[in-house]
């Protein structure tokens, strides 16, 4: 399901608007239909140009300090737009020109330069990131030395055109209605940056997410990866919630990869691909969760590829979460992996002990009576993989404490958590897995790590690589390093073992026995 983020500060929805099922976040509840007029109507020499701009936040933005923008030279007979473009392109890049500047209209006069953008999103980007470059380009294009204001505005006609995907006055496509409650259509207010526990394992990803929410487009795309339950979805929700409050005009869509696939399949079946493309391409920010779900879905990946290109070329922010880094998405084409790695990669590792304790203390604050510090310490030490397991453990302890109406001791809590898979033991190391496989196949660790190609050591090696991939968060290259091989060998061993498990029952039972032994020692 796609979740919509309401533009209203309290997350509510006005009675006059029904939120669409597809999770689209409108730029505003009511968009005026502006008659289509020439962007640069002819002016008589005696008449000053009419002002058609809609200001963004304040009447004007003036650069102060040593870098004040100078006024246009009164002796200049015309503002040289070609020079302005050439200098601005040289000081930024051709890509930035295509992304941010090509649709700008620059209207200099004796007191200021008015930079007119086609949308609020582009205007915000120019104001936040490129005013200095605009200043320098203005100087080169005919500016003098007097202080000159730079005013960034929005072209009303283009703004209406871009907000609904059609020219002003054109019919707007109908949107499917929904009977779903508003609470289910947008990220929970709990999923905010304020409720995300920051520690050494996630500090970089948190900072990157905050920056993207504050300044969309600065890191594009942002690719957040990490094991299940470490807080990736929380970060995506937090970005959407914060950006919704920080930039109310932005059209934001959060969607899981599974919902993206289902929407694509339905659109193909109903022959409504144009609706699908409008839904996912006419946004200012797309947040796609659980990207790994697209692996093996070739037609959906093809559509995602062109959706990504469309958004990226228009300077729209893309945020992706995944359970592994792009290089480990081996079932995806190189062109897709190269696209999603073109921005910023940020990993979220399992929380450290201190962070786990902090999370448990926060969760414990809502429990009556609260658990003792000794119980919390025991849980933090025993559960190391992710935040979701911490929450599940505390819920189990809370339910038991409420039902028996007795305070929990650390020993009782330990016994309660022991039957739960993954709670009693942390993930095994590659060394432990290799030793277990050597014992099960009656060979040695040296033969597994060596170049011996005899059947038994080779089979033990392949199973050890398979189990290391399944039971740890290590990437293929890191597993290869542990075994003294390259990542392609590990991929081949993993796939081969998986295929053998599905067709060879005795072999499957042998691998299962090794797997179980790793969680009982």
Short mmCIF file of C-alpha atoms in Angstrom, two decimals:
data_model
loop_
_atom_site.label_atom_id
_atom_site.label_comp_id
_atom_site.label_asym_id
_atom_site.label_seq_id
_atom_site.Cartn_x
_atom_site.Cartn_y
_atom_site.Cartn_z
CA UNK A 1 0.00 0.00 0.00
CA UNK A 2 1.17 3.50 -0.74
CA UNK A 3 0.90 5.92 2.18
CA UNK A 4 -0.02 9.54 1.64
CA UNK A 5 1.38 12.35 3.74
CA UNK A 6 -1.19 15.07 4.34
CA UNK A 7 -0.05 18.64 3.67
CA UNK A 8 -1.93 19.73 6.79
CA UNK A 9 0.18 20.27 9.88
CA UNK A 10 -1.85 17.87 12.04
CA UNK A 11 -2.06 15.13 9.42
CA UNK A 12 -5.80 15.66 8.87
CA UNK A 13 -7.74 15.72 5.63
CA UNK A 14 -10.30 18.40 4.74
CA UNK A 15 -13.84 17.20 4.21
CA UNK A 16 -13.92 18.54 0.70
CA UNK A 17 -11.07 16.31 -0.47
CA UNK A 18 -10.91 12.52 -0.68
CA UNK A 19 -7.37 11.18 -0.52
CA UNK A 20 -6.60 8.91 -3.52
CA UNK A 21 -5.74 5.27 -2.95
CA UNK A 22 -2.46 5.60 -4.77
CA UNK A 23 -0.81 7.67 -2.04
CA UNK A 24 -0.32 10.85 -4.10
CA UNK A 25 0.43 13.91 -2.01
CA UNK A 26 -1.08 16.94 -3.79
CA UNK A 27 0.85 20.16 -3.87
CA UNK A 28 -2.25 21.97 -2.58
CA UNK A 29 -5.83 21.11 -1.88
CA UNK A 30 -7.22 23.57 -4.45
CA UNK A 31 -5.31 24.62 -7.52
CA UNK A 32 -6.55 27.67 -9.41
CA UNK A 33 -6.98 27.29 -13.15
CA UNK A 34 -4.93 30.05 -14.65
CA UNK A 35 -5.74 31.07 -18.24
CA UNK A 36 -2.84 30.21 -20.48
CA UNK A 37 -1.04 33.37 -21.51
CA UNK A 38 2.25 33.99 -23.26
CA UNK A 39 5.14 33.75 -20.81
CA UNK A 40 6.67 36.92 -22.26
CA UNK A 41 3.88 39.13 -23.63
CA UNK A 42 5.10 41.99 -25.81
CA UNK A 43 5.57 45.24 -23.95
CA UNK A 44 5.51 48.74 -25.32
CA UNK A 45 8.67 50.77 -24.65
CA UNK A 46 6.71 53.12 -22.40
CA UNK A 47 5.11 50.39 -20.28
CA UNK A 48 6.85 48.57 -17.46
CA UNK A 49 6.44 44.76 -17.60
CA UNK A 50 3.47 43.53 -15.61
CA UNK A 51 4.32 41.47 -12.56
CA UNK A 52 2.85 37.93 -12.85
CA UNK A 53 4.86 36.25 -10.16
CA UNK A 54 3.64 34.47 -7.05
CA UNK A 55 6.18 34.96 -4.31
CA UNK A 56 7.51 31.88 -2.52
CA UNK A 57 7.92 32.93 1.10
CA UNK A 58 8.96 36.53 1.34
CA UNK A 59 8.78 39.43 -1.02
CA UNK A 60 12.41 39.10 -1.99
CA UNK A 61 15.66 37.42 -1.14
CA UNK A 62 18.72 39.65 -0.90
CA UNK A 63 22.24 38.36 -0.64
CA UNK A 64 24.24 40.15 2.02
CA UNK A 65 27.92 40.30 2.90
CA UNK A 66 30.93 40.38 0.69
CA UNK A 67 29.10 38.64 -2.12
CA UNK A 68 26.27 41.17 -2.63
CA UNK A 69 24.82 41.05 -6.12
CA UNK A 70 25.60 44.25 -8.02
CA UNK A 71 23.01 46.22 -9.92
CA UNK A 72 22.89 46.11 -13.66
CA UNK A 73 25.09 48.68 -15.27
CA UNK A 74 22.83 51.57 -16.30
CA UNK A 75 24.92 51.96 -19.42
CA UNK A 76 24.15 48.43 -20.56
CA UNK A 77 21.60 48.52 -23.38
CA UNK A 78 20.41 44.97 -22.78
CA UNK A 79 20.88 42.03 -20.45
CA UNK A 80 22.87 39.40 -22.35
CA UNK A 81 21.00 36.15 -21.68
CA UNK A 82 23.48 34.11 -23.71
CA UNK A 83 26.34 35.28 -21.52
CA UNK A 84 24.24 34.67 -18.41
CA UNK A 85 23.60 31.08 -19.51
CA UNK A 86 27.21 30.47 -20.52
CA UNK A 87 28.63 31.72 -17.22
CA UNK A 88 26.02 29.93 -15.11
CA UNK A 89 26.66 26.66 -16.93
CA UNK A 90 30.41 27.03 -16.52
CA UNK A 91 30.16 27.78 -12.79
CA UNK A 92 27.83 24.85 -12.07
CA UNK A 93 27.61 22.19 -14.79
CA UNK A 94 25.74 21.33 -17.94
CA UNK A 95 23.74 18.82 -15.92
CA UNK A 96 22.72 21.50 -13.42
CA UNK A 97 21.72 23.80 -16.28
CA UNK A 98 19.46 21.11 -17.73
CA UNK A 99 18.06 20.22 -14.33
CA UNK A 100 17.52 23.60 -12.66
CA UNK A 101 18.13 26.53 -15.01
CA UNK A 102 16.90 25.72 -18.52
CA UNK A 103 13.28 26.70 -17.75
CA UNK A 104 14.11 29.80 -15.71
CA UNK A 105 13.09 33.22 -16.98
CA UNK A 106 15.42 36.05 -15.97
CA UNK A 107 14.00 39.58 -15.97
CA UNK A 108 16.57 42.17 -14.87
CA UNK A 109 15.70 45.79 -14.13
CA UNK A 110 17.45 48.70 -12.47
CA UNK A 111 16.81 47.51 -8.91
CA UNK A 112 16.82 43.72 -8.99
CA UNK A 113 17.00 40.55 -11.02
CA UNK A 114 13.80 38.52 -10.99
CA UNK A 115 14.41 34.81 -11.51
CA UNK A 116 11.13 33.12 -12.42
CA UNK A 117 10.99 29.34 -11.88
CA UNK A 118 8.46 26.86 -13.32
CA UNK A 119 7.66 25.35 -9.90
CA UNK A 120 8.08 25.93 -6.19
CA UNK A 121 10.44 22.97 -5.98
CA UNK A 122 12.84 24.42 -8.57
CA UNK A 123 12.57 27.87 -7.00
CA UNK A 124 13.52 26.46 -3.60
CA UNK A 125 16.54 24.70 -5.09
CA UNK A 126 17.77 27.84 -6.85
CA UNK A 127 17.32 29.94 -3.69
CA UNK A 128 19.02 27.42 -1.44
CA UNK A 129 21.91 26.34 -3.63
CA UNK A 130 22.66 28.64 -6.55
CA UNK A 131 22.17 32.30 -5.60
CA UNK A 132 25.93 32.93 -5.58
CA UNK A 133 26.24 31.50 -9.09
CA UNK A 134 23.28 33.61 -10.25
CA UNK A 135 25.06 36.66 -8.85
CA UNK A 136 28.28 35.93 -10.74
CA UNK A 137 26.43 35.21 -13.97
CA UNK A 138 24.48 38.47 -13.60
CA UNK A 139 27.72 40.44 -13.24
CA UNK A 140 29.12 38.91 -16.39
CA UNK A 141 25.90 39.47 -18.31
CA UNK A 142 25.85 43.22 -17.73
CA UNK A 143 25.69 43.99 -14.02
CA UNK A 144 27.46 46.97 -12.47
CA UNK A 145 28.81 47.52 -8.98
CA UNK A 146 25.73 48.82 -7.10
CA UNK A 147 23.90 46.43 -4.72
CA UNK A 148 21.27 44.46 -6.58
CA UNK A 149 18.48 42.27 -5.18
CA UNK A 150 17.83 38.76 -6.46
CA UNK A 151 14.19 37.71 -6.27
CA UNK A 152 13.24 34.09 -6.96
CA UNK A 153 9.57 33.64 -7.81
CA UNK A 154 7.23 31.05 -9.27
CA UNK A 155 5.59 31.36 -12.67
CA UNK A 156 1.91 30.85 -11.85
CA UNK A 157 1.02 29.36 -15.23
CA UNK A 158 3.86 26.86 -15.13
CA UNK A 159 3.19 26.08 -11.47
CA UNK A 160 -0.37 25.03 -12.23
CA UNK A 161 0.84 23.10 -15.27
CA UNK A 162 3.45 21.17 -13.25
CA UNK A 163 1.29 20.56 -10.19
CA UNK A 164 -1.36 18.59 -12.07
CA UNK A 165 0.74 17.38 -14.98
CA UNK A 166 -1.31 19.27 -17.59
CA UNK A 167 -1.39 22.69 -19.13
CA UNK A 168 -3.48 25.23 -17.29
CA UNK A 169 -7.10 24.92 -18.23
CA UNK A 170 -6.71 21.37 -19.54
CA UNK A 171 -8.98 18.63 -18.16
CA UNK A 172 -7.57 16.93 -15.08
CA UNK A 173 -7.80 13.11 -15.00
CA UNK A 174 -10.14 11.64 -12.42
CA UNK A 175 -8.66 10.00 -9.36
CA UNK A 176 -9.96 6.77 -7.86
CA UNK A 177 -11.65 7.30 -4.51
CA UNK A 178 -11.03 5.25 -1.41
CA UNK A 179 -12.92 4.33 1.71
CA UNK A 180 -9.72 3.74 3.65
CA UNK A 181 -9.30 5.74 6.83
CA UNK A 182 -6.91 8.73 6.70
CA UNK A 183 -4.69 7.20 9.39
CA UNK A 184 -3.70 4.42 7.01
CA UNK A 185 -2.88 6.70 4.11
CA UNK A 186 0.16 8.49 5.47
CA UNK A 187 3.16 7.64 7.64
CA UNK A 188 2.50 7.57 11.37
CA UNK A 189 3.51 10.66 13.28
CA UNK A 190 5.60 8.33 15.43
CA UNK A 191 7.98 7.86 12.52
CA UNK A 192 9.77 11.17 12.87
CA UNK A 193 13.41 12.13 13.19
CA UNK A 194 12.69 12.98 16.84
CA UNK A 195 11.74 9.37 17.59
CA UNK A 196 14.66 7.81 15.70
CA UNK A 197 17.39 6.75 18.11
CA UNK A 198 20.73 7.90 16.68
CA UNK A 199 23.89 5.94 17.44
CA UNK A 200 27.22 5.08 15.84
CA UNK A 201 25.58 2.44 13.65
CA UNK A 202 23.15 4.82 11.95
CA UNK A 203 24.49 8.33 12.45
CA UNK A 204 25.56 8.83 8.84
CA UNK A 205 22.29 7.52 7.40
CA UNK A 206 20.30 9.72 9.79
CA UNK A 207 22.30 12.82 8.79
CA UNK A 208 21.85 12.05 5.09
CA UNK A 209 18.10 11.52 5.52
CA UNK A 210 17.73 14.78 7.46
CA UNK A 211 19.64 16.71 4.80
CA UNK A 212 17.48 15.30 2.00
CA UNK A 213 14.29 16.21 3.87
CA UNK A 214 15.59 19.74 4.46
CA UNK A 215 17.03 20.24 0.97
CA UNK A 216 15.51 17.82 -1.58
CA UNK A 217 17.78 17.14 -4.52
CA UNK A 218 21.09 17.64 -2.75
CA UNK A 219 21.83 13.88 -2.65
CA UNK A 220 19.99 12.19 -5.47
CA UNK A 221 19.24 9.38 -5.21
CA UNK A 222 19.71 8.58 -1.54
CA UNK A 223 20.10 4.80 -1.17
CA UNK A 224 19.71 3.54 2.42
CA UNK A 225 20.57 -0.10 3.04
CA UNK A 226 20.81 -2.46 5.99
CA UNK A 227 19.40 -5.65 7.47
CA UNK A 228 15.74 -6.04 8.31
CA UNK A 229 14.48 -4.19 11.37
CA UNK A 230 17.31 -1.66 11.80
CA UNK A 231 15.22 1.44 11.02
CA UNK A 232 15.33 1.99 7.25
CA UNK A 233 11.56 2.39 6.89
CA UNK A 234 11.52 4.70 9.91
CA UNK A 235 14.01 6.96 8.13
CA UNK A 236 11.94 7.01 4.93
CA UNK A 237 8.79 7.87 6.88
CA UNK A 238 10.71 10.56 8.76
CA UNK A 239 11.90 12.09 5.49
CA UNK A 240 8.33 12.19 4.17
CA UNK A 241 6.92 13.66 7.39
CA UNK A 242 9.64 16.29 7.74
CA UNK A 243 9.59 17.28 4.06
CA UNK A 244 5.81 17.59 4.22
CA UNK A 245 6.11 20.12 7.05
CA UNK A 246 9.22 21.85 5.70
CA UNK A 247 8.05 22.10 2.07
CA UNK A 248 4.22 22.06 2.02
CA UNK A 249 4.09 22.60 -1.74
CA UNK A 250 5.96 19.40 -2.61
CA UNK A 251 4.15 16.39 -4.04
CA UNK A 252 5.52 13.43 -2.07
CA UNK A 253 4.91 9.74 -2.52
CA UNK A 254 5.99 6.93 -0.20
CA UNK A 255 5.49 3.42 -1.55
CA UNK A 256 6.79 -0.06 -0.87
CA UNK A 257 8.36 -1.94 -3.77
CA UNK A 258 5.64 -4.57 -3.41
CA UNK A 259 2.94 -1.92 -3.84
CA UNK A 260 4.85 -0.56 -6.85
CA UNK A 261 4.80 -4.04 -8.44
CA UNK A 262 1.11 -4.58 -7.73
CA UNK A 263 0.22 -1.17 -9.11
CA UNK A 264 2.24 -1.91 -12.26
CA UNK A 265 0.55 -5.30 -12.79
CA UNK A 266 -2.92 -3.81 -12.32
CA UNK A 267 -2.17 -0.93 -14.67
CA UNK A 268 -0.94 -3.29 -17.38
CA UNK A 269 -4.00 -5.51 -16.97
CA UNK A 270 -6.37 -2.54 -17.15
CA UNK A 271 -4.41 -0.85 -19.95
CA UNK A 272 -3.92 2.24 -17.79
CA UNK A 273 -0.16 2.65 -17.94
CA UNK A 274 -0.47 6.39 -18.50
CA UNK A 275 -2.20 6.65 -15.12
CA UNK A 276 0.58 4.60 -13.54
CA UNK A 277 3.29 6.81 -15.04
CA UNK A 278 1.50 9.98 -14.03
CA UNK A 279 1.12 8.62 -10.49
CA UNK A 280 4.80 7.89 -10.02
CA UNK A 281 6.49 10.46 -12.26
CA UNK A 282 4.54 13.61 -11.48
CA UNK A 283 5.91 13.93 -7.97
CA UNK A 284 8.64 16.01 -6.35
CA UNK A 285 9.83 13.21 -4.07
CA UNK A 286 9.53 9.44 -4.45
CA UNK A 287 10.41 7.18 -1.51
CA UNK A 288 10.58 3.49 -2.46
CA UNK A 289 10.89 1.00 0.41
CA UNK A 290 12.24 -2.60 0.22
CA UNK A 291 13.82 -2.16 -3.20
CA UNK A 292 15.12 -5.76 -3.16
CA UNK A 293 11.54 -6.92 -3.81
CA UNK A 294 11.97 -5.85 -7.46
CA UNK A 295 14.70 -8.44 -8.08
CA UNK A 296 13.67 -10.89 -10.80
CA UNK A 297 10.68 -8.80 -11.92
CA UNK A 298 12.06 -7.75 -15.29
CA UNK A 299 9.07 -5.85 -16.67
CA UNK A 300 8.58 -3.91 -13.45
CA UNK A 301 12.31 -3.12 -13.32
CA UNK A 302 12.14 -1.80 -16.88
CA UNK A 303 9.32 0.54 -15.90
CA UNK A 304 11.19 1.56 -12.74
CA UNK A 305 14.27 2.33 -14.86
CA UNK A 306 12.36 4.84 -17.00
CA UNK A 307 10.50 6.24 -13.99
CA UNK A 308 13.84 6.80 -12.26
CA UNK A 309 15.28 8.51 -15.35
CA UNK A 310 12.25 10.78 -15.69
CA UNK A 311 12.37 11.89 -12.05
CA UNK A 312 16.14 12.27 -11.94
CA UNK A 313 16.30 14.34 -15.12
CA UNK A 314 13.64 16.66 -13.70
CA UNK A 315 15.60 17.08 -10.47
CA UNK A 316 13.04 15.25 -8.33
CA UNK A 317 14.31 13.64 -5.14
CA UNK A 318 14.45 9.83 -5.04
CA UNK A 319 15.00 7.87 -1.81
CA UNK A 320 15.39 4.08 -1.86
CA UNK A 321 15.73 1.57 0.96
CA UNK A 322 17.06 -1.95 0.54
CA UNK A 323 18.26 -4.86 2.66
CA UNK A 324 21.64 -4.95 0.90
CA UNK A 325 23.96 -2.60 -1.02
CA UNK A 326 23.36 -2.19 -4.77
CA UNK A 327 26.41 -4.27 -5.71
CA UNK A 328 24.76 -7.31 -4.08
CA UNK A 329 21.58 -7.00 -6.15
CA UNK A 330 23.08 -9.48 -8.59
CA UNK A 331 19.77 -10.32 -10.27
CA UNK A 332 19.42 -6.73 -11.48
CA UNK A 333 21.00 -5.32 -14.61
CA UNK A 334 24.12 -3.18 -14.32
CA UNK A 335 22.30 -0.15 -15.75
CA UNK A 336 19.82 -0.21 -12.86
CA UNK A 337 22.49 -0.74 -10.20
CA UNK A 338 24.54 2.10 -11.68
CA UNK A 339 21.53 4.44 -11.53
CA UNK A 340 20.77 3.83 -7.86
CA UNK A 341 24.45 4.15 -6.89
CA UNK A 342 24.80 7.50 -8.64
CA UNK A 343 23.90 9.54 -5.55
CA UNK A 344 24.69 8.80 -1.91
CA UNK A 345 24.85 5.35 -0.28
CA UNK A 346 24.16 5.21 3.47
CA UNK A 347 24.23 1.99 5.47
CA UNK A 348 22.32 1.30 8.69
CA UNK A 349 24.04 -1.32 10.83
CA UNK A 350 22.55 -3.19 13.81
CA UNK A 351 22.45 -0.95 16.89
CA UNK A 352 25.32 -1.08 19.37
CA UNK A 353 24.76 -2.03 23.02
CA UNK A 354 24.44 1.58 24.18
CA UNK A 355 21.87 2.36 21.49
CA UNK A 356 19.92 -0.81 22.29
CA UNK A 357 19.77 0.18 25.95
CA UNK A 358 18.58 3.68 25.05
CA UNK A 359 15.83 2.24 22.85
CA UNK A 360 14.73 -0.17 25.59
CA UNK A 361 14.65 2.62 28.19
CA UNK A 362 12.43 4.70 25.92
CA UNK A 363 10.08 1.77 25.30
CA UNK A 364 10.13 0.92 29.02
CA UNK A 365 8.93 4.40 29.93
CA UNK A 366 5.44 3.46 28.74
CA UNK A 367 5.25 0.25 30.77
CA UNK A 368 3.64 0.12 34.20
CA UNK A 369 5.34 -0.96 36.33
CA UNK A 370 8.60 -0.40 34.47
CA UNK A 371 11.10 -3.23 34.12
CA UNK A 372 14.22 -3.11 36.24
CA UNK A 373 17.52 -1.90 34.74
CA UNK A 374 18.89 -5.44 35.13
CA UNK A 375 16.13 -6.85 32.91
CA UNK A 376 16.73 -4.18 30.28
CA UNK A 377 20.47 -4.85 30.33
CA UNK A 378 19.88 -8.58 29.88
CA UNK A 379 17.60 -7.97 26.89
CA UNK A 380 20.07 -5.51 25.32
CA UNK A 381 22.93 -7.98 25.70
CA UNK A 382 20.99 -10.95 24.34
CA UNK A 383 19.26 -9.30 21.38
CA UNK A 384 21.80 -7.77 19.05
CA UNK A 385 20.42 -7.97 15.53
CA UNK A 386 17.83 -5.21 15.17
CA UNK A 387 15.36 -2.82 16.76
CA UNK A 388 12.32 -4.84 15.72
CA UNK A 389 13.49 -7.81 17.79
CA UNK A 390 13.99 -5.52 20.79
CA UNK A 391 10.42 -4.30 20.47
CA UNK A 392 9.08 -7.86 20.12
CA UNK A 393 11.01 -9.02 23.18
CA UNK A 394 9.73 -6.19 25.33
CA UNK A 395 6.15 -6.82 24.20
CA UNK A 396 6.50 -10.49 25.19
CA UNK A 397 7.86 -9.59 28.62
CA UNK A 398 5.19 -6.94 29.08
CA UNK A 399 2.40 -9.38 28.24
CA UNK A 400 3.74 -11.98 30.68
CA UNK A 401 4.21 -9.41 33.46
CA UNK A 402 0.65 -8.15 32.99
CA UNK A 403 -0.92 -11.61 32.88
CA UNK A 404 0.83 -13.02 35.96
CA UNK A 405 0.82 -9.67 37.75
CA UNK A 406 4.36 -10.17 39.02
CA UNK A 407 7.59 -8.24 38.52
CA UNK A 408 10.12 -9.93 36.24
CA UNK A 409 13.59 -10.97 37.34
CA UNK A 410 16.43 -11.12 34.79
CA UNK A 411 16.44 -14.93 35.07
CA UNK A 412 12.70 -15.19 34.39
CA UNK A 413 13.01 -12.78 31.48
CA UNK A 414 15.86 -14.83 30.03
CA UNK A 415 13.78 -18.01 30.20
CA UNK A 416 10.84 -16.27 28.52
CA UNK A 417 12.99 -15.11 25.61
CA UNK A 418 14.95 -18.35 25.16
CA UNK A 419 12.32 -20.16 23.00
CA UNK A 420 12.17 -17.30 20.52
CA UNK A 421 14.35 -17.92 17.48
CA UNK A 422 17.28 -15.58 17.22
CA UNK A 423 16.96 -14.22 20.75
CA UNK A 424 19.30 -16.56 22.58
CA UNK A 425 22.28 -16.31 20.27
CA UNK A 426 23.78 -13.69 18.03
CA UNK A 427 24.59 -14.39 14.38
CA UNK A 428 27.43 -16.91 13.96
CA UNK A 429 30.75 -15.75 12.55
CA UNK A 430 32.17 -17.09 9.27
CA UNK A 431 34.83 -18.91 11.29
CA UNK A 432 32.17 -20.69 13.36
CA UNK A 433 30.23 -21.64 10.23
CA UNK A 434 33.35 -23.00 8.50
CA UNK A 435 34.23 -25.08 11.57
CA UNK A 436 30.69 -26.51 11.76
CA UNK A 437 30.77 -27.46 8.07
CA UNK A 438 34.20 -29.05 8.43
CA UNK A 439 32.88 -31.21 11.27
CA UNK A 440 29.68 -32.15 9.42
CA UNK A 441 31.52 -33.15 6.24
CA UNK A 442 34.37 -34.85 8.11
CA UNK A 443 37.02 -32.60 6.62
CA UNK A 444 39.23 -29.81 7.95
CA UNK A 445 39.04 -26.03 8.05
CA UNK A 446 42.33 -25.90 6.14
CA UNK A 447 40.87 -27.97 3.30
CA UNK A 448 37.78 -25.77 3.09
CA UNK A 449 39.87 -22.61 2.92
CA UNK A 450 42.50 -24.18 0.67
CA UNK A 451 42.48 -24.97 -3.04
CA UNK A 452 41.50 -28.61 -2.65
CA UNK A 453 38.98 -29.55 -5.33
CA UNK A 454 38.10 -33.00 -4.07
CA UNK A 455 34.32 -33.54 -3.76
CA UNK A 456 34.00 -33.49 0.03
CA UNK A 457 36.01 -30.30 0.77
CA UNK A 458 34.39 -28.60 -2.23
CA UNK A 459 30.88 -29.49 -1.02
CA UNK A 460 31.70 -28.34 2.52
CA UNK A 461 33.07 -25.07 1.12
CA UNK A 462 29.93 -24.38 -0.93
CA UNK A 463 27.63 -25.09 2.02
CA UNK A 464 29.74 -22.89 4.30
CA UNK A 465 29.50 -20.02 1.79
CA UNK A 466 25.75 -20.56 1.51
CA UNK A 467 25.21 -20.55 5.28
CA UNK A 468 27.45 -17.50 5.74
CA UNK A 469 25.30 -15.61 3.27
CA UNK A 470 22.06 -16.81 4.90
CA UNK A 471 23.04 -16.35 8.56
CA UNK A 472 25.06 -13.13 8.46
CA UNK A 473 24.71 -9.65 7.01
CA UNK A 474 28.00 -9.95 5.11
CA UNK A 475 28.05 -8.99 1.44
CA UNK A 476 29.27 -11.38 -1.26
CA UNK A 477 32.68 -9.62 -1.53
CA UNK A 478 33.21 -9.79 2.25
CA UNK A 479 32.27 -13.47 2.31
CA UNK A 480 34.64 -14.09 -0.57
CA UNK A 481 37.42 -12.39 1.38
CA UNK A 482 36.76 -14.65 4.40
CA UNK A 483 37.13 -17.72 2.16
CA UNK A 484 39.99 -16.39 0.05
CA UNK A 485 37.80 -16.27 -3.07
CA UNK A 486 36.18 -13.59 -5.20
CA UNK A 487 32.52 -12.65 -4.90
CA UNK A 488 31.48 -14.46 -8.09
CA UNK A 489 32.57 -17.78 -6.54
CA UNK A 490 30.38 -17.07 -3.50
CA UNK A 491 27.40 -16.19 -5.70
CA UNK A 492 27.82 -19.43 -7.66
CA UNK A 493 28.13 -21.48 -4.44
CA UNK A 494 25.03 -19.85 -2.95
CA UNK A 495 22.90 -20.45 -6.03
CA UNK A 496 24.18 -24.00 -6.50
CA UNK A 497 23.52 -24.96 -2.89
CA UNK A 498 20.05 -23.43 -3.01
CA UNK A 499 19.24 -25.44 -6.14
CA UNK A 500 20.56 -28.64 -4.57
CA UNK A 501 18.51 -28.10 -1.42
CA UNK A 502 15.32 -27.88 -3.50
CA UNK A 503 15.99 -31.16 -5.35
CA UNK A 504 17.98 -33.33 -2.92
CA UNK A 505 16.14 -34.15 0.31
CA UNK A 506 19.07 -35.85 2.15
CA UNK A 507 21.32 -32.93 1.27
CA UNK A 508 18.68 -30.45 2.48
CA UNK A 509 18.42 -32.29 5.80
CA UNK A 510 22.20 -32.22 6.19
CA UNK A 511 22.34 -28.46 5.63
CA UNK A 512 19.42 -27.98 8.02
CA UNK A 513 21.26 -29.95 10.71
CA UNK A 514 24.33 -27.73 10.35
CA UNK A 515 22.08 -24.67 10.52
CA UNK A 516 20.49 -25.91 13.75
CA UNK A 517 23.83 -26.76 15.32
CA UNK A 518 24.99 -23.17 14.85
CA UNK A 519 22.15 -21.97 17.09
CA UNK A 520 22.60 -24.51 19.87
CA UNK A 521 26.28 -24.03 20.71
#
